Amino acid sequence: MDLRFGDSKPTDEERAAVDALLGPPESSWEGADRTDADLRWARGGREARGRRDLLLPGLHAVNDRVGWISEGALDYLCRRLTVPPSEAYGVATFYAMFSVRPRPATVLHVCTDLACAAAGAGALCAGIESRLGTTPGTGGTGGVSGVSVERSPCLGLCERAPAALAVRAGDPVRTAVSAPATVESAVLAATAPDAAPDEPPAVMAVPQAGDPTLTLLRRIGVADPESLDDYRAHGGYAALRRAFALGPAGVIREVTDSGLVGRGGAAFPTGRKWQATASQPDRPHHLVCNADESEPGTFKDRVIMEGDPYALVEAMTIAAYATGAHKGYLYLRGEYPRALHRMRYAIDRARARGLLGDDILGQGFAFDIEIRRGAGAYICGEETALFSSIEGYRGEPRSKPPFPVEKGLFGKPTVENNVETLVNVLPVLTMGAPAYAAIGTERSTGPKLFCVSGSVGRPGVYEVPFGATLGELLELADVRDGLRAVLLGGAAGGFVRADELGIPLTFEGTRQAGTTLGSGVVMAFDDTVPLPRLLLRIAQFFRDESCGQCVPCRVGTVRQEEALTRIVERTGAGAAGDIALLREVGSAMRDASICGLGQTAWNAVESAIDRLGAYE
């Protein structure tokens, strides 16, 4: 593709998709028909440059309408936003869900990640490709069905593995989920999405639904997720009213005293982050909710957004009030169509009822939420990469300092939390910090959500207090006989043996055991799962998801995959040399990578070698 403005013209459909987002162009400099006035002066450039952050939504608009992004469409979008085509091309090719090459309007994404691989995703893909007449290894092209089949990383449907997501471009774009997928159901979702079975309710992903002792999941399966009145009848917006009674400083003090720490894996104290942002004199302040959970095995944020969306709206409002933010961004995974629908509806209803907008509950506080969709990039779960993505750049992490609380989104002080962290603020305020801190342990307070999948009879999201053991959690999920290993923390986590189920599920307990709690992924694998191929899939995941910005990660993830491929394909002995190479490469990635992706890419493989004897 030419990386300069060229002569390619957008189709009427592509132009309509961009104009629906940006409005009609005002001059020929933006793509309108040329007039005499346009020959004398240029108009709108400064305003267009200020809308650079609409590049990602613009790419989504074209991809949703047509199914791929042509040179003409990209050229037109660049003119509208005065973005250099080379930069826009770099953004468009950064995300797995976009294509800059022609493809059918319908794309069937079939998950081949850990839980789905263990559930037979390989055979499922082969069956689908055979049924649709597509060519394996070519992005699913070559058939006569008008469907592109793409082998995808985790779709966040691990409790219903194996999973497939069909996306049919058009106005509007249509989606259909098949999970657990069979060849027949996946083909039906791709060829006739309107006839595909409806997704089961979010309550199906919560085996504990209806348990009155639950704190974070108590409304799922009890309250109608689309009814604001039902949400309020079940205690909704009591926390926001208490926040207004306490004032911003009081809210931060309550969150600090509760001991709440981030639930995304870093476990940074939430109150300290909020206080650091609130105290910054630079304005405006921003709030970002990170709902881009792309860690294989993670789906708790999806379940909350689908089953209790108003809780997230309320929690974001409280966080904004405490930190002095008047604009919030919800960065939502592109693979979550139902969560997107539920959150859009909840935000619209809250705005209509005066719970978002210029004067929330008559308190004189203004706050609103804008949803930004991701497009398939695991690295955007890192907070600074997420900021770059929202701003219209490639989702590449930034060096720290400065830290986001000082210079974050758009160079302004920003507080970033994930969905689970934010919804924990609601019980902190309704029950009080001392009562909340009494749940769990002294250093890991409150309840924790765990995503349990793999070789268990009742996969789903479980809520247990910090301090419960791994064995107790797996007993709730009905772990199967023949358990060989458990992966804690997802692909960036570590394996533990079947005889280590007494590990307490706390940040300090897992650290002492030489593993990590991460974001709450618990994947059980029995002795039918080929461990070497599972490790190879983890290495392939990190190779694909590396942003390529730093050499240790860009090269190291490739070398790791190459070594594991040699070990898997080799017959007989001789793995010692490759294992030594893996240790050297893993150490370099851990010490020298810019962000957590490269720093943790070796963790699971290392633990499998050292704790499980994977290649003995």
PDB file of N, CA, C and O in Angstrom, residues 438-479:
ATOM      1  N   ALA A 438     -12.329  -6.345  56.704  1.00  0.00           N
ATOM      2  CA  ALA A 438     -12.432  -7.562  57.509  1.00  0.00           C
ATOM      3  C   ALA A 438     -12.598  -8.809  56.655  1.00  0.00           C
ATOM      4  O   ALA A 438     -12.412  -9.933  57.133  1.00  0.00           O
ATOM      5  N   ILE A 439     -12.962  -8.628  55.375  1.00  0.00           N
ATOM      6  CA  ILE A 439     -13.064  -9.755  54.440  1.00  0.00           C
ATOM      7  C   ILE A 439     -11.667 -10.074  53.923  1.00  0.00           C
ATOM      8  O   ILE A 439     -10.901  -9.183  53.593  1.00  0.00           O
ATOM      9  N   GLY A 440     -11.334 -11.331  53.816  1.00  0.00           N
ATOM     10  CA  GLY A 440     -10.030 -11.716  53.282  1.00  0.00           C
ATOM     11  C   GLY A 440      -8.979 -11.781  54.364  1.00  0.00           C
ATOM     12  O   GLY A 440      -9.239 -12.213  55.495  1.00  0.00           O
ATOM     13  N   THR A 441      -7.782 -11.337  54.026  1.00  0.00           N
ATOM     14  CA  THR A 441      -6.664 -11.374  54.966  1.00  0.00           C
ATOM     15  C   THR A 441      -6.178  -9.960  55.241  1.00  0.00           C
ATOM     16  O   THR A 441      -6.660  -8.996  54.648  1.00  0.00           O
ATOM     17  N   GLU A 442      -5.207  -9.863  56.131  1.00  0.00           N
ATOM     18  CA  GLU A 442      -4.727  -8.538  56.520  1.00  0.00           C
ATOM     19  C   GLU A 442      -4.110  -7.783  55.342  1.00  0.00           C
ATOM     20  O   GLU A 442      -4.289  -6.572  55.215  1.00  0.00           O
ATOM     21  N   ARG A 443      -3.392  -8.505  54.468  1.00  0.00           N
ATOM     22  CA  ARG A 443      -2.688  -7.845  53.365  1.00  0.00           C
ATOM     23  C   ARG A 443      -3.430  -7.951  52.038  1.00  0.00           C
ATOM     24  O   ARG A 443      -3.101  -7.244  51.087  1.00  0.00           O
ATOM     25  N   SER A 444      -4.391  -8.841  51.953  1.00  0.00           N
ATOM     26  CA  SER A 444      -5.223  -8.979  50.742  1.00  0.00           C
ATOM     27  C   SER A 444      -6.678  -8.925  51.188  1.00  0.00           C
ATOM     28  O   SER A 444      -7.239  -9.928  51.626  1.00  0.00           O
ATOM     29  N   THR A 445      -7.262  -7.732  51.112  1.00  0.00           N
ATOM     30  CA  THR A 445      -8.593  -7.532  51.676  1.00  0.00           C
ATOM     31  C   THR A 445      -9.674  -7.637  50.613  1.00  0.00           C
ATOM     32  O   THR A 445      -9.438  -7.391  49.432  1.00  0.00           O
ATOM     33  N   GLY A 446     -10.863  -8.000  51.093  1.00  0.00           N
ATOM     34  CA  GLY A 446     -12.034  -8.008  50.232  1.00  0.00           C
ATOM     35  C   GLY A 446     -12.250  -9.318  49.515  1.00  0.00           C
ATOM     36  O   GLY A 446     -11.495 -10.278  49.655  1.00  0.00           O
ATOM     37  N   PRO A 447     -13.310  -9.373  48.691  1.00  0.00           N
ATOM     38  CA  PRO A 447     -13.556 -10.563  47.865  1.00  0.00           C
ATOM     39  C   PRO A 447     -12.755 -10.501  46.575  1.00  0.00           C
ATOM     40  O   PRO A 447     -12.330  -9.435  46.139  1.00  0.00           O
ATOM     41  N   LYS A 448     -12.559 -11.647  45.945  1.00  0.00           N
ATOM     42  CA  LYS A 448     -11.817 -11.726  44.683  1.00  0.00           C
ATOM     43  C   LYS A 448     -12.580 -12.611  43.715  1.00  0.00           C
ATOM     44  O   LYS A 448     -13.157 -13.635  44.100  1.00  0.00           O
ATOM     45  N   LEU A 449     -12.594 -12.194  42.450  1.00  0.00           N
ATOM     46  CA  LEU A 449     -13.220 -12.983  41.397  1.00  0.00           C
ATOM     47  C   LEU A 449     -12.158 -13.838  40.710  1.00  0.00           C
ATOM     48  O   LEU A 449     -11.075 -13.346  40.389  1.00  0.00           O
ATOM     49  N   PHE A 450     -12.492 -15.103  40.486  1.00  0.00           N
ATOM     50  CA  PHE A 450     -11.593 -16.022  39.795  1.00  0.00           C
ATOM     51  C   PHE A 450     -12.304 -16.617  38.593  1.00  0.00           C
ATOM     52  O   PHE A 450     -13.477 -17.004  38.671  1.00  0.00           O
ATOM     53  N   CYS A 451     -11.579 -16.685  37.486  1.00  0.00           N
ATOM     54  CA  CYS A 451     -12.092 -17.266  36.245  1.00  0.00           C
ATOM     55  C   CYS A 451     -11.580 -18.704  36.165  1.00  0.00           C
ATOM     56  O   CYS A 451     -10.394 -18.917  35.904  1.00  0.00           O
ATOM     57  N   VAL A 452     -12.453 -19.657  36.396  1.00  0.00           N
ATOM     58  CA  VAL A 452     -12.057 -21.064  36.445  1.00  0.00           C
ATOM     59  C   VAL A 452     -12.505 -21.739  35.158  1.00  0.00           C
ATOM     60  O   VAL A 452     -13.682 -21.662  34.775  1.00  0.00           O
ATOM     61  N   SER A 453     -11.580 -22.394  34.486  1.00  0.00           N
ATOM     62  CA  SER A 453     -11.903 -23.081  33.231  1.00  0.00           C
ATOM     63  C   SER A 453     -10.979 -24.280  33.078  1.00  0.00           C
ATOM     64  O   SER A 453     -10.120 -24.541  33.924  1.00  0.00           O
ATOM     65  N   GLY A 454     -11.160 -24.993  31.984  1.00  0.00           N
ATOM     66  CA  GLY A 454     -10.338 -26.170  31.731  1.00  0.00           C
ATOM     67  C   GLY A 454     -11.020 -27.437  32.186  1.00  0.00           C
ATOM     68  O   GLY A 454     -12.220 -27.639  31.958  1.00  0.00           O
ATOM     69  N   SER A 455     -10.285 -28.296  32.879  1.00  0.00           N
ATOM     70  CA  SER A 455     -10.765 -29.626  33.251  1.00  0.00           C
ATOM     71  C   SER A 455     -11.570 -29.580  34.543  1.00  0.00           C
ATOM     72  O   SER A 455     -11.218 -30.173  35.565  1.00  0.00           O
ATOM     73  N   VAL A 456     -12.674 -28.855  34.509  1.00  0.00           N
ATOM     74  CA  VAL A 456     -13.585 -28.761  35.648  1.00  0.00           C
ATOM     75  C   VAL A 456     -15.015 -28.972  35.149  1.00  0.00           C
ATOM     76  O   VAL A 456     -15.324 -28.710  33.989  1.00  0.00           O
ATOM     77  N   GLY A 457     -15.873 -29.434  36.055  1.00  0.00           N
ATOM     78  CA  GLY A 457     -17.251 -29.698  35.667  1.00  0.00           C
ATOM     79  C   GLY A 457     -18.130 -28.463  35.653  1.00  0.00           C
ATOM     80  O   GLY A 457     -19.152 -28.434  34.962  1.00  0.00           O
ATOM     81  N   ARG A 458     -17.762 -27.418  36.436  1.00  0.00           N
ATOM     82  CA  ARG A 458     -18.573 -26.198  36.532  1.00  0.00           C
ATOM     83  C   ARG A 458     -17.683 -24.973  36.291  1.00  0.00           C
ATOM     84  O   ARG A 458     -17.368 -24.226  37.217  1.00  0.00           O
ATOM     85  N   PRO A 459     -17.253 -24.758  35.058  1.00  0.00           N
ATOM     86  CA  PRO A 459     -16.422 -23.575  34.791  1.00  0.00           C
ATOM     87  C   PRO A 459     -17.236 -22.297  34.947  1.00  0.00           C
ATOM     88  O   PRO A 459     -18.459 -22.292  34.812  1.00  0.00           O
ATOM     89  N   GLY A 460     -16.549 -21.200  35.219  1.00  0.00           N
ATOM     90  CA  GLY A 460     -17.232 -19.912  35.341  1.00  0.00           C
ATOM     91  C   GLY A 460     -16.477 -18.969  36.255  1.00  0.00           C
ATOM     92  O   GLY A 460     -15.338 -19.215  36.643  1.00  0.00           O
ATOM     93  N   VAL A 461     -17.147 -17.864  36.598  1.00  0.00           N
ATOM     94  CA  VAL A 461     -16.578 -16.865  37.497  1.00  0.00           C
ATOM     95  C   VAL A 461     -17.035 -17.183  38.917  1.00  0.00           C
ATOM     96  O   VAL A 461     -18.231 -17.333  39.173  1.00  0.00           O
ATOM     97  N   TYR A 462     -16.067 -17.264  39.823  1.00  0.00           N
ATOM     98  CA  TYR A 462     -16.355 -17.548  41.229  1.00  0.00           C
ATOM     99  C   TYR A 462     -15.886 -16.391  42.093  1.00  0.00           C
ATOM    100  O   TYR A 462     -14.829 -15.795  41.848  1.00  0.00           O
ATOM    101  N   GLU A 463     -16.688 -16.085  43.114  1.00  0.00           N
ATOM    102  CA  GLU A 463     -16.309 -15.073  44.089  1.00  0.00           C
ATOM    103  C   GLU A 463     -16.004 -15.759  45.412  1.00  0.00           C
ATOM    104  O   GLU A 463     -16.860 -16.422  45.989  1.00  0.00           O
ATOM    105  N   VAL A 464     -14.783 -15.592  45.886  1.00  0.00           N
ATOM    106  CA  VAL A 464     -14.382 -16.120  47.186  1.00  0.00           C
ATOM    107  C   VAL A 464     -13.576 -15.048  47.892  1.00  0.00           C
ATOM    108  O   VAL A 464     -12.971 -14.172  47.247  1.00  0.00           O
ATOM    109  N   PRO A 465     -13.542 -15.070  49.219  1.00  0.00           N
ATOM    110  CA  PRO A 465     -12.701 -14.092  49.921  1.00  0.00           C
ATOM    111  C   PRO A 465     -11.233 -14.438  49.745  1.00  0.00           C
ATOM    112  O   PRO A 465     -10.860 -15.610  49.617  1.00  0.00           O
ATOM    113  N   PHE A 466     -10.394 -13.421  49.712  1.00  0.00           N
ATOM    114  CA  PHE A 466      -8.958 -13.673  49.710  1.00  0.00           C
ATOM    115  C   PHE A 466      -8.617 -14.583  50.892  1.00  0.00           C
ATOM    116  O   PHE A 466      -9.116 -14.397  52.006  1.00  0.00           O
ATOM    117  N   GLY A 467      -7.767 -15.553  50.643  1.00  0.00           N
ATOM    118  CA  GLY A 467      -7.360 -16.479  51.689  1.00  0.00           C
ATOM    119  C   GLY A 467      -7.888 -17.879  51.484  1.00  0.00           C
ATOM    120  O   GLY A 467      -7.362 -18.830  52.067  1.00  0.00           O
ATOM    121  N   ALA A 468      -8.942 -18.019  50.663  1.00  0.00           N
ATOM    122  CA  ALA A 468      -9.389 -19.363  50.306  1.00  0.00           C
ATOM    123  C   ALA A 468      -8.262 -20.072  49.571  1.00  0.00           C
ATOM    124  O   ALA A 468      -7.428 -19.438  48.910  1.00  0.00           O
ATOM    125  N   THR A 469      -8.200 -21.382  49.688  1.00  0.00           N
ATOM    126  CA  THR A 469      -7.123 -22.112  49.038  1.00  0.00           C
ATOM    127  C   THR A 469      -7.496 -22.469  47.603  1.00  0.00           C
ATOM    128  O   THR A 469      -8.677 -22.477  47.234  1.00  0.00           O
ATOM    129  N   LEU A 470      -6.486 -22.782  46.835  1.00  0.00           N
ATOM    130  CA  LEU A 470      -6.712 -23.207  45.456  1.00  0.00           C
ATOM    131  C   LEU A 470      -7.574 -24.460  45.417  1.00  0.00           C
ATOM    132  O   LEU A 470      -8.456 -24.589  44.566  1.00  0.00           O
ATOM    133  N   GLY A 471      -7.336 -25.380  46.344  1.00  0.00           N
ATOM    134  CA  GLY A 471      -8.132 -26.601  46.384  1.00  0.00           C
ATOM    135  C   GLY A 471      -9.593 -26.332  46.666  1.00  0.00           C
ATOM    136  O   GLY A 471     -10.483 -26.964  46.078  1.00  0.00           O
ATOM    137  N   GLU A 472      -9.885 -25.399  47.562  1.00  0.00           N
ATOM    138  CA  GLU A 472     -11.273 -25.061  47.881  1.00  0.00           C
ATOM    139  C   GLU A 472     -11.972 -24.466  46.662  1.00  0.00           C
ATOM    140  O   GLU A 472     -13.151 -24.765  46.408  1.00  0.00           O
ATOM    141  N   LEU A 473     -11.271 -23.624  45.917  1.00  0.00           N
ATOM    142  CA  LEU A 473     -11.860 -23.038  44.714  1.00  0.00           C
ATOM    143  C   LEU A 473     -12.143 -24.119  43.679  1.00  0.00           C
ATOM    144  O   LEU A 473     -13.220 -24.148  43.078  1.00  0.00           O
ATOM    145  N   LEU A 474     -11.181 -25.008  43.459  1.00  0.00           N
ATOM    146  CA  LEU A 474     -11.376 -26.066  42.462  1.00  0.00           C
ATOM    147  C   LEU A 474     -12.463 -27.038  42.891  1.00  0.00           C
ATOM    148  O   LEU A 474     -13.153 -27.625  42.050  1.00  0.00           O
ATOM    149  N   GLU A 475     -12.638 -27.220  44.191  1.00  0.00           N
ATOM    150  CA  GLU A 475     -13.728 -28.074  44.665  1.00  0.00           C
ATOM    151  C   GLU A 475     -15.079 -27.454  44.323  1.00  0.00           C
ATOM    152  O   GLU A 475     -16.018 -28.158  43.935  1.00  0.00           O
ATOM    153  N   LEU A 476     -15.194 -26.135  44.445  1.00  0.00           N
ATOM    154  CA  LEU A 476     -16.428 -25.456  44.040  1.00  0.00           C
ATOM    155  C   LEU A 476     -16.709 -25.680  42.563  1.00  0.00           C
ATOM    156  O   LEU A 476     -17.868 -25.819  42.153  1.00  0.00           O
ATOM    157  N   ALA A 477     -15.641 -25.709  41.768  1.00  0.00           N
ATOM    158  CA  ALA A 477     -15.788 -25.844  40.309  1.00  0.00           C
ATOM    159  C   ALA A 477     -15.866 -27.305  39.868  1.00  0.00           C
ATOM    160  O   ALA A 477     -15.940 -27.554  38.660  1.00  0.00           O
ATOM    161  N   ASP A 478     -15.818 -28.242  40.827  1.00  0.00           N
ATOM    162  CA  ASP A 478     -15.945 -29.666  40.503  1.00  0.00           C
ATOM    163  C   ASP A 478     -14.807 -30.123  39.586  1.00  0.00           C
ATOM    164  O   ASP A 478     -15.024 -30.566  38.451  1.00  0.00           O
ATOM    165  N   VAL A 479     -13.586 -30.026  40.112  1.00  0.00           N
ATOM    166  CA  VAL A 479     -12.422 -30.417  39.321  1.00  0.00           C
ATOM    167  C   VAL A 479     -12.485 -31.904  39.000  1.00  0.00           C
ATOM    168  O   VAL A 479     -12.939 -32.719  39.798  1.00  0.00           O
TER     169      VAL A 479
END
